[in-house]
């Protein structure tokens, strides 16, 4: 997936929206290359089980880097329909290919309200630039 | 790291307590900082030698560490390796994510550890950050945190004597860490400051010197405080339902 075509949350998750066979919208979720650059030396990731309900802004998983455990936040409301369990043992995939092989979960969207709060690529780039300037 | 503006900071000193209580207080303070946007620094100790596991460590791995088998165990919310808390001083600090100190993981480790290095220098002990010299960085899957080395750890004569770990939430970051003052019988492979330098540093003296140094270097203005009755009740709930529960402590997490 091309970063320019994705949506982004303030907490640096990227979202790709597609439609499944039943016509439901499904969000594929990962974290951006900008966030991954800050998360050096990833050692563990904990992802949810298929079937779990998630809410926008609430944690769906956790990741450890440099002895720091951080939450991964769901950008949408819905149900986990697929988990990229290969990541758990191949964390280098995240840095090597964050926007294609490095996805975390797929979420069948139950309520599209949260989508309007996501940023396009240009707006997300501005957020990243602002964060760098603040440092 | 750029200079940090003066920040009002709650300062709490707790007497030795159980592992579950200590971890519950740190979690409570992380939430408090997230809600209030205020900072807190806490010094604490442990009522008995206690093993704390890193968040992703497997519970079963503790069986391989024979010397600490009889010690109570608690799982931290932060990362890293296991720590045998005994003859040490422990600290925690919580800052909002938009505070300069909390924005970058390594800044926070380095900034806090540099204040400890300055305190040790006052006592004639030469300490440095691991990775800041030609030592470089090494990865390790050692069970005990103090057998591992990460950039920013505090080393004396090449031996790690202090390390920290973090839990980052949506609104705040918790960093807590230990300073190994003396060797523990429950982790005899780890010398403390006393064994390495021949100099004795008691927790009370370290606390006094360190709080002054932290306030100066990190531009914090202390507000000596304790937990309110309501906070104590909240902590007791977190301690019994989470950190004192086998379902939390023994849950298999990382590989």
Short mmCIF file of N, CA, C and O in Angstrom, two decimals, chain A residues 15-116:
data_model
loop_
_atom_site.label_atom_id
_atom_site.label_comp_id
_atom_site.label_asym_id
_atom_site.label_seq_id
_atom_site.Cartn_x
_atom_site.Cartn_y
_atom_site.Cartn_z
N UNK A 15 -4.36 3.57 8.39
CA UNK A 15 -5.59 2.82 8.13
C UNK A 15 -5.83 2.75 6.62
O UNK A 15 -5.77 3.78 5.94
N UNK A 16 -6.08 1.55 6.13
CA UNK A 16 -6.51 1.38 4.72
C UNK A 16 -7.92 0.82 4.75
O UNK A 16 -8.18 -0.19 5.42
N UNK A 17 -8.82 1.46 4.06
CA UNK A 17 -10.22 1.02 4.05
C UNK A 17 -10.50 0.23 2.77
O UNK A 17 -10.18 0.67 1.66
N UNK A 18 -11.12 -0.94 2.94
CA UNK A 18 -11.54 -1.75 1.79
C UNK A 18 -12.94 -2.28 2.08
O UNK A 18 -13.45 -2.14 3.20
N UNK A 19 -13.55 -2.88 1.09
CA UNK A 19 -14.89 -3.46 1.28
C UNK A 19 -14.79 -4.97 1.12
O UNK A 19 -14.17 -5.46 0.15
N UNK A 20 -15.37 -5.72 2.07
CA UNK A 20 -15.29 -7.18 1.97
C UNK A 20 -16.41 -7.73 1.08
O UNK A 20 -17.23 -6.97 0.55
N UNK A 21 -16.45 -9.07 0.95
CA UNK A 21 -17.41 -9.70 0.03
C UNK A 21 -18.86 -9.42 0.42
O UNK A 21 -19.75 -9.41 -0.43
N UNK A 22 -19.07 -9.22 1.71
CA UNK A 22 -20.44 -8.97 2.19
C UNK A 22 -20.82 -7.48 2.10
O UNK A 22 -21.91 -7.08 2.49
N UNK A 23 -19.87 -6.68 1.60
CA UNK A 23 -20.15 -5.25 1.45
C UNK A 23 -19.81 -4.42 2.67
O UNK A 23 -20.07 -3.22 2.69
N UNK A 24 -19.23 -5.06 3.70
CA UNK A 24 -18.87 -4.31 4.92
C UNK A 24 -17.50 -3.66 4.74
O UNK A 24 -16.62 -4.21 4.06
N UNK A 25 -17.32 -2.52 5.35
CA UNK A 25 -16.02 -1.84 5.29
C UNK A 25 -15.05 -2.47 6.29
O UNK A 25 -15.43 -2.71 7.45
N UNK A 26 -13.85 -2.75 5.83
CA UNK A 26 -12.83 -3.35 6.69
C UNK A 26 -11.60 -2.44 6.70
O UNK A 26 -11.11 -2.02 5.64
N UNK A 27 -11.11 -2.13 7.91
CA UNK A 27 -9.92 -1.28 8.08
C UNK A 27 -8.71 -2.16 8.35
O UNK A 27 -8.72 -2.95 9.29
N UNK A 28 -7.69 -2.03 7.51
CA UNK A 28 -6.40 -2.66 7.80
C UNK A 28 -5.57 -1.62 8.55
O UNK A 28 -5.51 -0.46 8.13
N UNK A 29 -4.97 -2.05 9.68
CA UNK A 29 -4.31 -1.08 10.58
C UNK A 29 -2.84 -1.45 10.82
O UNK A 29 -2.52 -2.62 11.07
N UNK A 30 -1.98 -0.46 10.72
CA UNK A 30 -0.56 -0.64 11.05
C UNK A 30 -0.06 0.62 11.73
O UNK A 30 -0.86 1.48 12.11
N UNK A 31 1.27 0.74 11.90
CA UNK A 31 1.80 2.02 12.40
C UNK A 31 2.77 2.59 11.38
O UNK A 31 3.42 1.85 10.64
N UNK A 32 2.86 3.91 11.37
CA UNK A 32 3.58 4.62 10.31
C UNK A 32 5.09 4.45 10.43
O UNK A 32 5.63 4.14 11.50
N UNK A 33 5.76 4.71 9.33
CA UNK A 33 7.23 4.66 9.33
C UNK A 33 7.79 5.71 10.29
O UNK A 33 8.81 5.47 10.94
N UNK A 34 7.12 6.84 10.42
CA UNK A 34 7.57 7.89 11.35
C UNK A 34 7.57 7.35 12.78
O UNK A 34 8.54 7.53 13.53
N UNK A 35 6.48 6.67 13.16
CA UNK A 35 6.40 6.10 14.51
C UNK A 35 7.42 4.99 14.69
O UNK A 35 8.04 4.87 15.75
N UNK A 36 7.60 4.19 13.65
CA UNK A 36 8.54 3.08 13.77
C UNK A 36 9.98 3.56 13.95
O UNK A 36 10.78 2.91 14.61
N UNK A 37 10.27 4.70 13.38
CA UNK A 37 11.62 5.24 13.53
C UNK A 37 11.90 5.58 15.00
O UNK A 37 13.00 5.41 15.50
N UNK A 38 10.85 6.04 15.69
CA UNK A 38 11.01 6.35 17.12
C UNK A 38 11.04 5.07 17.95
O UNK A 38 11.68 5.01 19.00
N UNK A 39 10.34 4.04 17.47
CA UNK A 39 10.29 2.77 18.19
C UNK A 39 11.46 1.89 17.79
O UNK A 39 11.30 0.87 17.15
N UNK A 40 12.66 2.28 18.19
CA UNK A 40 13.83 1.48 17.80
C UNK A 40 13.89 0.19 18.60
O UNK A 40 13.34 0.09 19.69
N UNK A 41 14.55 -0.80 18.06
CA UNK A 41 14.78 -2.06 18.76
C UNK A 41 13.50 -2.69 19.30
O UNK A 41 13.38 -2.94 20.51
N UNK A 42 12.55 -2.94 18.42
CA UNK A 42 11.31 -3.61 18.84
C UNK A 42 11.62 -5.02 19.31
O UNK A 42 12.38 -5.74 18.67
N UNK A 43 11.05 -5.40 20.44
CA UNK A 43 11.32 -6.75 20.95
C UNK A 43 10.07 -7.62 21.07
O UNK A 43 10.14 -8.83 20.94
N UNK A 44 8.93 -7.01 21.35
CA UNK A 44 7.70 -7.79 21.48
C UNK A 44 6.52 -7.02 20.93
O UNK A 44 6.48 -5.79 21.01
N UNK A 45 5.54 -7.77 20.42
CA UNK A 45 4.25 -7.17 20.10
C UNK A 45 3.17 -8.15 20.57
O UNK A 45 3.35 -9.36 20.48
N UNK A 46 2.12 -7.61 21.13
CA UNK A 46 1.01 -8.43 21.62
C UNK A 46 -0.24 -7.98 20.87
O UNK A 46 -0.62 -6.81 20.95
N UNK A 47 -0.83 -8.90 20.11
CA UNK A 47 -1.99 -8.56 19.29
C UNK A 47 -3.24 -9.28 19.80
O UNK A 47 -3.13 -10.32 20.45
N UNK A 48 -4.42 -8.76 19.51
CA UNK A 48 -5.66 -9.34 20.07
C UNK A 48 -6.10 -10.60 19.32
O UNK A 48 -5.55 -10.94 18.27
N UNK A 49 -7.09 -11.27 19.88
CA UNK A 49 -7.69 -12.44 19.23
C UNK A 49 -8.73 -11.98 18.21
O UNK A 49 -9.36 -10.93 18.39
N UNK A 50 -8.90 -12.78 17.17
CA UNK A 50 -9.98 -12.53 16.20
C UNK A 50 -11.32 -12.61 16.95
O UNK A 50 -11.51 -13.47 17.81
N UNK A 51 -12.22 -11.71 16.63
CA UNK A 51 -13.54 -11.72 17.27
C UNK A 51 -13.70 -10.65 18.33
O UNK A 51 -14.82 -10.34 18.74
N UNK A 52 -12.56 -10.08 18.78
CA UNK A 52 -12.64 -9.07 19.85
C UNK A 52 -13.21 -7.75 19.29
O UNK A 52 -12.87 -7.34 18.19
N UNK A 53 -14.06 -7.13 20.07
CA UNK A 53 -14.58 -5.81 19.70
C UNK A 53 -13.61 -4.73 20.14
O UNK A 53 -13.03 -4.83 21.23
N UNK A 54 -13.44 -3.74 19.31
CA UNK A 54 -12.55 -2.63 19.66
C UNK A 54 -13.28 -1.31 19.42
O UNK A 54 -14.20 -1.23 18.61
N UNK A 55 -12.83 -0.30 20.16
CA UNK A 55 -13.42 1.03 20.02
C UNK A 55 -12.36 2.02 19.59
O UNK A 55 -11.19 1.88 19.98
N UNK A 56 -12.75 2.99 18.83
CA UNK A 56 -11.81 4.02 18.37
C UNK A 56 -11.15 4.71 19.56
O UNK A 56 -11.84 5.12 20.50
N UNK A 57 -9.84 4.80 19.52
CA UNK A 57 -9.10 5.48 20.59
C UNK A 57 -8.74 4.57 21.74
O UNK A 57 -8.01 4.98 22.65
N UNK A 58 -9.22 3.33 21.72
CA UNK A 58 -8.91 2.39 22.81
C UNK A 58 -7.81 1.42 22.35
O UNK A 58 -7.71 1.11 21.17
N UNK A 59 -6.99 0.93 23.30
CA UNK A 59 -5.90 0.02 22.92
C UNK A 59 -6.42 -1.31 22.36
O UNK A 59 -7.40 -1.85 22.85
N UNK A 60 -5.74 -1.81 21.31
CA UNK A 60 -6.04 -3.16 20.81
C UNK A 60 -4.83 -4.07 20.94
O UNK A 60 -4.92 -5.28 20.76
N UNK A 61 -3.67 -3.51 21.26
CA UNK A 61 -2.46 -4.31 21.39
C UNK A 61 -1.38 -3.51 22.08
O UNK A 61 -1.60 -2.36 22.47
N UNK A 62 -0.22 -4.14 22.23
CA UNK A 62 0.90 -3.49 22.91
C UNK A 62 2.20 -3.83 22.21
O UNK A 62 2.31 -4.88 21.58
N UNK A 63 3.17 -2.94 22.37
CA UNK A 63 4.45 -3.16 21.71
C UNK A 63 5.57 -2.71 22.66
O UNK A 63 5.38 -1.76 23.42
N UNK A 64 6.68 -3.44 22.65
CA UNK A 64 7.80 -3.06 23.53
C UNK A 64 9.02 -2.69 22.70
O UNK A 64 9.42 -3.41 21.79
N UNK A 65 9.58 -1.55 23.03
CA UNK A 65 10.83 -1.09 22.40
C UNK A 65 11.66 -0.37 23.43
O UNK A 65 11.14 0.47 24.18
N UNK A 66 12.93 -0.69 23.51
CA UNK A 66 13.86 -0.08 24.47
C UNK A 66 13.26 -0.05 25.88
O UNK A 66 13.22 1.00 26.53
N UNK A 67 12.80 -1.18 26.33
CA UNK A 67 12.24 -1.34 27.68
C UNK A 67 10.99 -0.49 27.93
O UNK A 67 10.58 -0.30 29.07
N UNK A 68 10.42 0.06 26.85
CA UNK A 68 9.21 0.87 26.98
C UNK A 68 8.03 0.13 26.35
O UNK A 68 8.11 -0.27 25.18
N UNK A 69 6.98 -0.08 27.12
CA UNK A 69 5.78 -0.73 26.60
C UNK A 69 4.77 0.36 26.23
O UNK A 69 4.46 1.23 27.06
N UNK A 70 4.27 0.32 25.00
CA UNK A 70 3.30 1.31 24.52
C UNK A 70 2.07 0.60 24.01
O UNK A 70 2.15 -0.52 23.50
N UNK A 71 0.93 1.27 24.12
CA UNK A 71 -0.31 0.73 23.58
C UNK A 71 -0.41 1.02 22.09
O UNK A 71 0.11 2.02 21.60
N UNK A 72 -1.08 0.12 21.38
CA UNK A 72 -1.47 0.36 19.99
C UNK A 72 -2.96 0.69 20.02
O UNK A 72 -3.73 -0.03 20.67
N UNK A 73 -3.37 1.76 19.35
CA UNK A 73 -4.75 2.24 19.49
C UNK A 73 -5.56 1.96 18.23
O UNK A 73 -5.09 2.17 17.10
N UNK A 74 -6.77 1.52 18.45
CA UNK A 74 -7.67 1.28 17.32
C UNK A 74 -8.15 2.62 16.76
O UNK A 74 -8.62 3.47 17.51
N UNK A 75 -8.06 2.80 15.46
CA UNK A 75 -8.55 4.06 14.88
C UNK A 75 -10.05 4.03 14.59
O UNK A 75 -10.63 5.06 14.25
N UNK A 76 -10.67 2.86 14.71
CA UNK A 76 -12.10 2.72 14.35
C UNK A 76 -12.83 1.85 15.38
O UNK A 76 -12.22 1.13 16.18
N UNK A 77 -14.17 1.90 15.30
CA UNK A 77 -15.01 1.00 16.10
C UNK A 77 -15.31 -0.23 15.26
O UNK A 77 -15.64 -0.10 14.07
N UNK A 78 -15.23 -1.41 15.85
CA UNK A 78 -15.57 -2.60 15.08
C UNK A 78 -15.11 -3.88 15.73
O UNK A 78 -14.89 -3.94 16.94
N UNK A 79 -14.94 -4.90 14.88
CA UNK A 79 -14.55 -6.23 15.38
C UNK A 79 -13.31 -6.70 14.63
O UNK A 79 -13.22 -6.57 13.40
N UNK A 80 -12.38 -7.27 15.39
CA UNK A 80 -11.15 -7.81 14.78
C UNK A 80 -11.53 -9.04 13.95
O UNK A 80 -12.11 -10.00 14.47
N UNK A 81 -11.22 -9.00 12.65
CA UNK A 81 -11.55 -10.14 11.79
C UNK A 81 -10.30 -10.89 11.31
O UNK A 81 -10.38 -12.00 10.81
N UNK A 82 -9.14 -10.28 11.45
CA UNK A 82 -7.91 -10.94 11.05
C UNK A 82 -6.74 -10.32 11.80
O UNK A 82 -6.73 -9.10 12.05
N UNK A 83 -5.78 -11.17 12.19
CA UNK A 83 -4.60 -10.70 12.93
C UNK A 83 -3.35 -11.16 12.19
O UNK A 83 -3.27 -12.33 11.76
N UNK A 84 -2.38 -10.30 12.03
CA UNK A 84 -1.13 -10.65 11.36
C UNK A 84 -0.19 -11.31 12.38
O UNK A 84 0.76 -10.69 12.85
N UNK A 85 -0.49 -12.56 12.68
CA UNK A 85 0.23 -13.23 13.77
C UNK A 85 1.68 -13.53 13.40
O UNK A 85 2.50 -13.79 14.28
N UNK A 86 2.03 -13.47 12.12
CA UNK A 86 3.44 -13.73 11.75
C UNK A 86 4.36 -12.62 12.27
O UNK A 86 5.55 -12.84 12.45
N UNK A 87 3.78 -11.46 12.55
CA UNK A 87 4.59 -10.35 13.05
C UNK A 87 5.26 -10.65 14.38
O UNK A 87 6.36 -10.18 14.66
N UNK A 88 4.56 -11.43 15.20
CA UNK A 88 5.04 -11.68 16.56
C UNK A 88 6.47 -12.23 16.56
O UNK A 88 7.29 -11.87 17.40
N UNK A 89 6.75 -13.10 15.59
CA UNK A 89 8.09 -13.67 15.51
C UNK A 89 8.96 -13.01 14.45
O UNK A 89 10.10 -13.41 14.26
N UNK A 90 8.41 -12.06 13.73
CA UNK A 90 9.18 -11.42 12.65
C UNK A 90 9.00 -9.91 12.73
O UNK A 90 8.47 -9.28 11.80
N UNK A 91 9.43 -9.35 13.85
CA UNK A 91 9.21 -7.92 14.06
C UNK A 91 9.97 -7.03 13.07
O UNK A 91 9.61 -5.88 12.84
N UNK A 92 11.02 -7.62 12.46
CA UNK A 92 11.78 -6.83 11.48
C UNK A 92 10.90 -6.47 10.28
O UNK A 92 11.16 -5.49 9.58
N UNK A 93 9.83 -7.26 10.06
CA UNK A 93 8.90 -6.97 8.96
C UNK A 93 8.32 -5.57 9.10
O UNK A 93 8.11 -4.88 8.10
N UNK A 94 8.08 -5.17 10.34
CA UNK A 94 7.48 -3.86 10.58
C UNK A 94 8.35 -2.74 10.01
O UNK A 94 7.85 -1.84 9.32
N UNK A 95 9.62 -2.78 10.28
CA UNK A 95 10.51 -1.73 9.80
C UNK A 95 10.80 -1.88 8.31
O UNK A 95 10.91 -0.88 7.59
N UNK A 96 10.89 -3.14 7.87
CA UNK A 96 11.23 -3.37 6.46
C UNK A 96 10.10 -2.96 5.53
O UNK A 96 10.33 -2.48 4.42
N UNK A 97 8.86 -3.18 5.96
CA UNK A 97 7.73 -3.00 5.05
C UNK A 97 6.48 -2.60 5.85
O UNK A 97 5.51 -3.35 5.93
N UNK A 98 6.51 -1.42 6.47
CA UNK A 98 5.44 -1.06 7.42
C UNK A 98 4.05 -0.94 6.80
O UNK A 98 3.05 -1.13 7.48
N UNK A 99 3.99 -0.64 5.48
CA UNK A 99 2.68 -0.35 4.88
C UNK A 99 2.07 -1.53 4.11
O UNK A 99 0.97 -1.41 3.61
N UNK A 100 2.78 -2.64 4.01
CA UNK A 100 2.19 -3.78 3.30
C UNK A 100 2.23 -5.02 4.19
O UNK A 100 1.22 -5.44 4.75
N UNK A 101 3.42 -5.59 4.38
CA UNK A 101 3.51 -6.80 5.23
C UNK A 101 3.38 -6.47 6.71
O UNK A 101 3.07 -7.34 7.52
N UNK A 102 3.61 -5.21 7.07
CA UNK A 102 3.68 -4.85 8.49
C UNK A 102 2.35 -4.44 9.11
O UNK A 102 2.35 -3.75 10.12
N UNK A 103 1.24 -4.88 8.54
CA UNK A 103 -0.06 -4.55 9.17
C UNK A 103 -0.27 -5.38 10.44
O UNK A 103 0.29 -6.46 10.59
N UNK A 104 -1.06 -4.86 11.38
CA UNK A 104 -1.32 -5.55 12.65
C UNK A 104 -2.63 -6.34 12.61
O UNK A 104 -2.66 -7.53 12.90
N UNK A 105 -3.70 -5.62 12.32
CA UNK A 105 -5.04 -6.25 12.38
C UNK A 105 -5.93 -5.72 11.27
O UNK A 105 -5.66 -4.64 10.70
N UNK A 106 -6.99 -6.49 11.00
CA UNK A 106 -8.06 -6.01 10.12
C UNK A 106 -9.32 -5.93 10.97
O UNK A 106 -9.63 -6.86 11.72
N UNK A 107 -10.00 -4.80 10.88
CA UNK A 107 -11.16 -4.54 11.73
C UNK A 107 -12.39 -4.30 10.85
O UNK A 107 -12.36 -3.40 9.99
N UNK A 108 -13.44 -5.13 11.05
CA UNK A 108 -14.70 -4.87 10.34
C UNK A 108 -15.38 -3.70 11.05
O UNK A 108 -15.69 -3.77 12.24
N UNK A 109 -15.57 -2.62 10.30
CA UNK A 109 -16.04 -1.37 10.90
C UNK A 109 -17.53 -1.47 11.25
O UNK A 109 -18.36 -1.81 10.39
N UNK A 110 -17.85 -1.19 12.49
CA UNK A 110 -19.25 -1.23 12.95
C UNK A 110 -19.90 0.14 12.87
O UNK A 110 -21.11 0.26 12.71
N UNK A 111 -19.07 1.16 13.04
CA UNK A 111 -19.59 2.53 13.05
C UNK A 111 -18.55 3.41 12.36
O UNK A 111 -17.39 3.46 12.79
N UNK A 112 -18.96 4.10 11.33
CA UNK A 112 -17.99 4.85 10.52
C UNK A 112 -17.69 6.24 11.07
O UNK A 112 -16.89 6.98 10.49
N UNK A 113 -18.30 6.59 12.18
CA UNK A 113 -18.14 7.95 12.73
C UNK A 113 -16.67 8.33 12.91
O UNK A 113 -16.26 9.44 12.57
N UNK A 114 -15.87 7.39 13.44
CA UNK A 114 -14.47 7.71 13.77
C UNK A 114 -13.64 7.99 12.53
O UNK A 114 -12.59 8.64 12.63
N UNK A 115 -14.08 7.54 11.37
CA UNK A 115 -13.30 7.76 10.14
C UNK A 115 -13.11 9.24 9.83
O UNK A 115 -12.09 9.66 9.30
N UNK A 116 -14.11 10.02 10.21
CA UNK A 116 -14.04 11.45 9.90
C UNK A 116 -12.96 12.15 10.74
O UNK A 116 -12.53 13.26 10.40
#
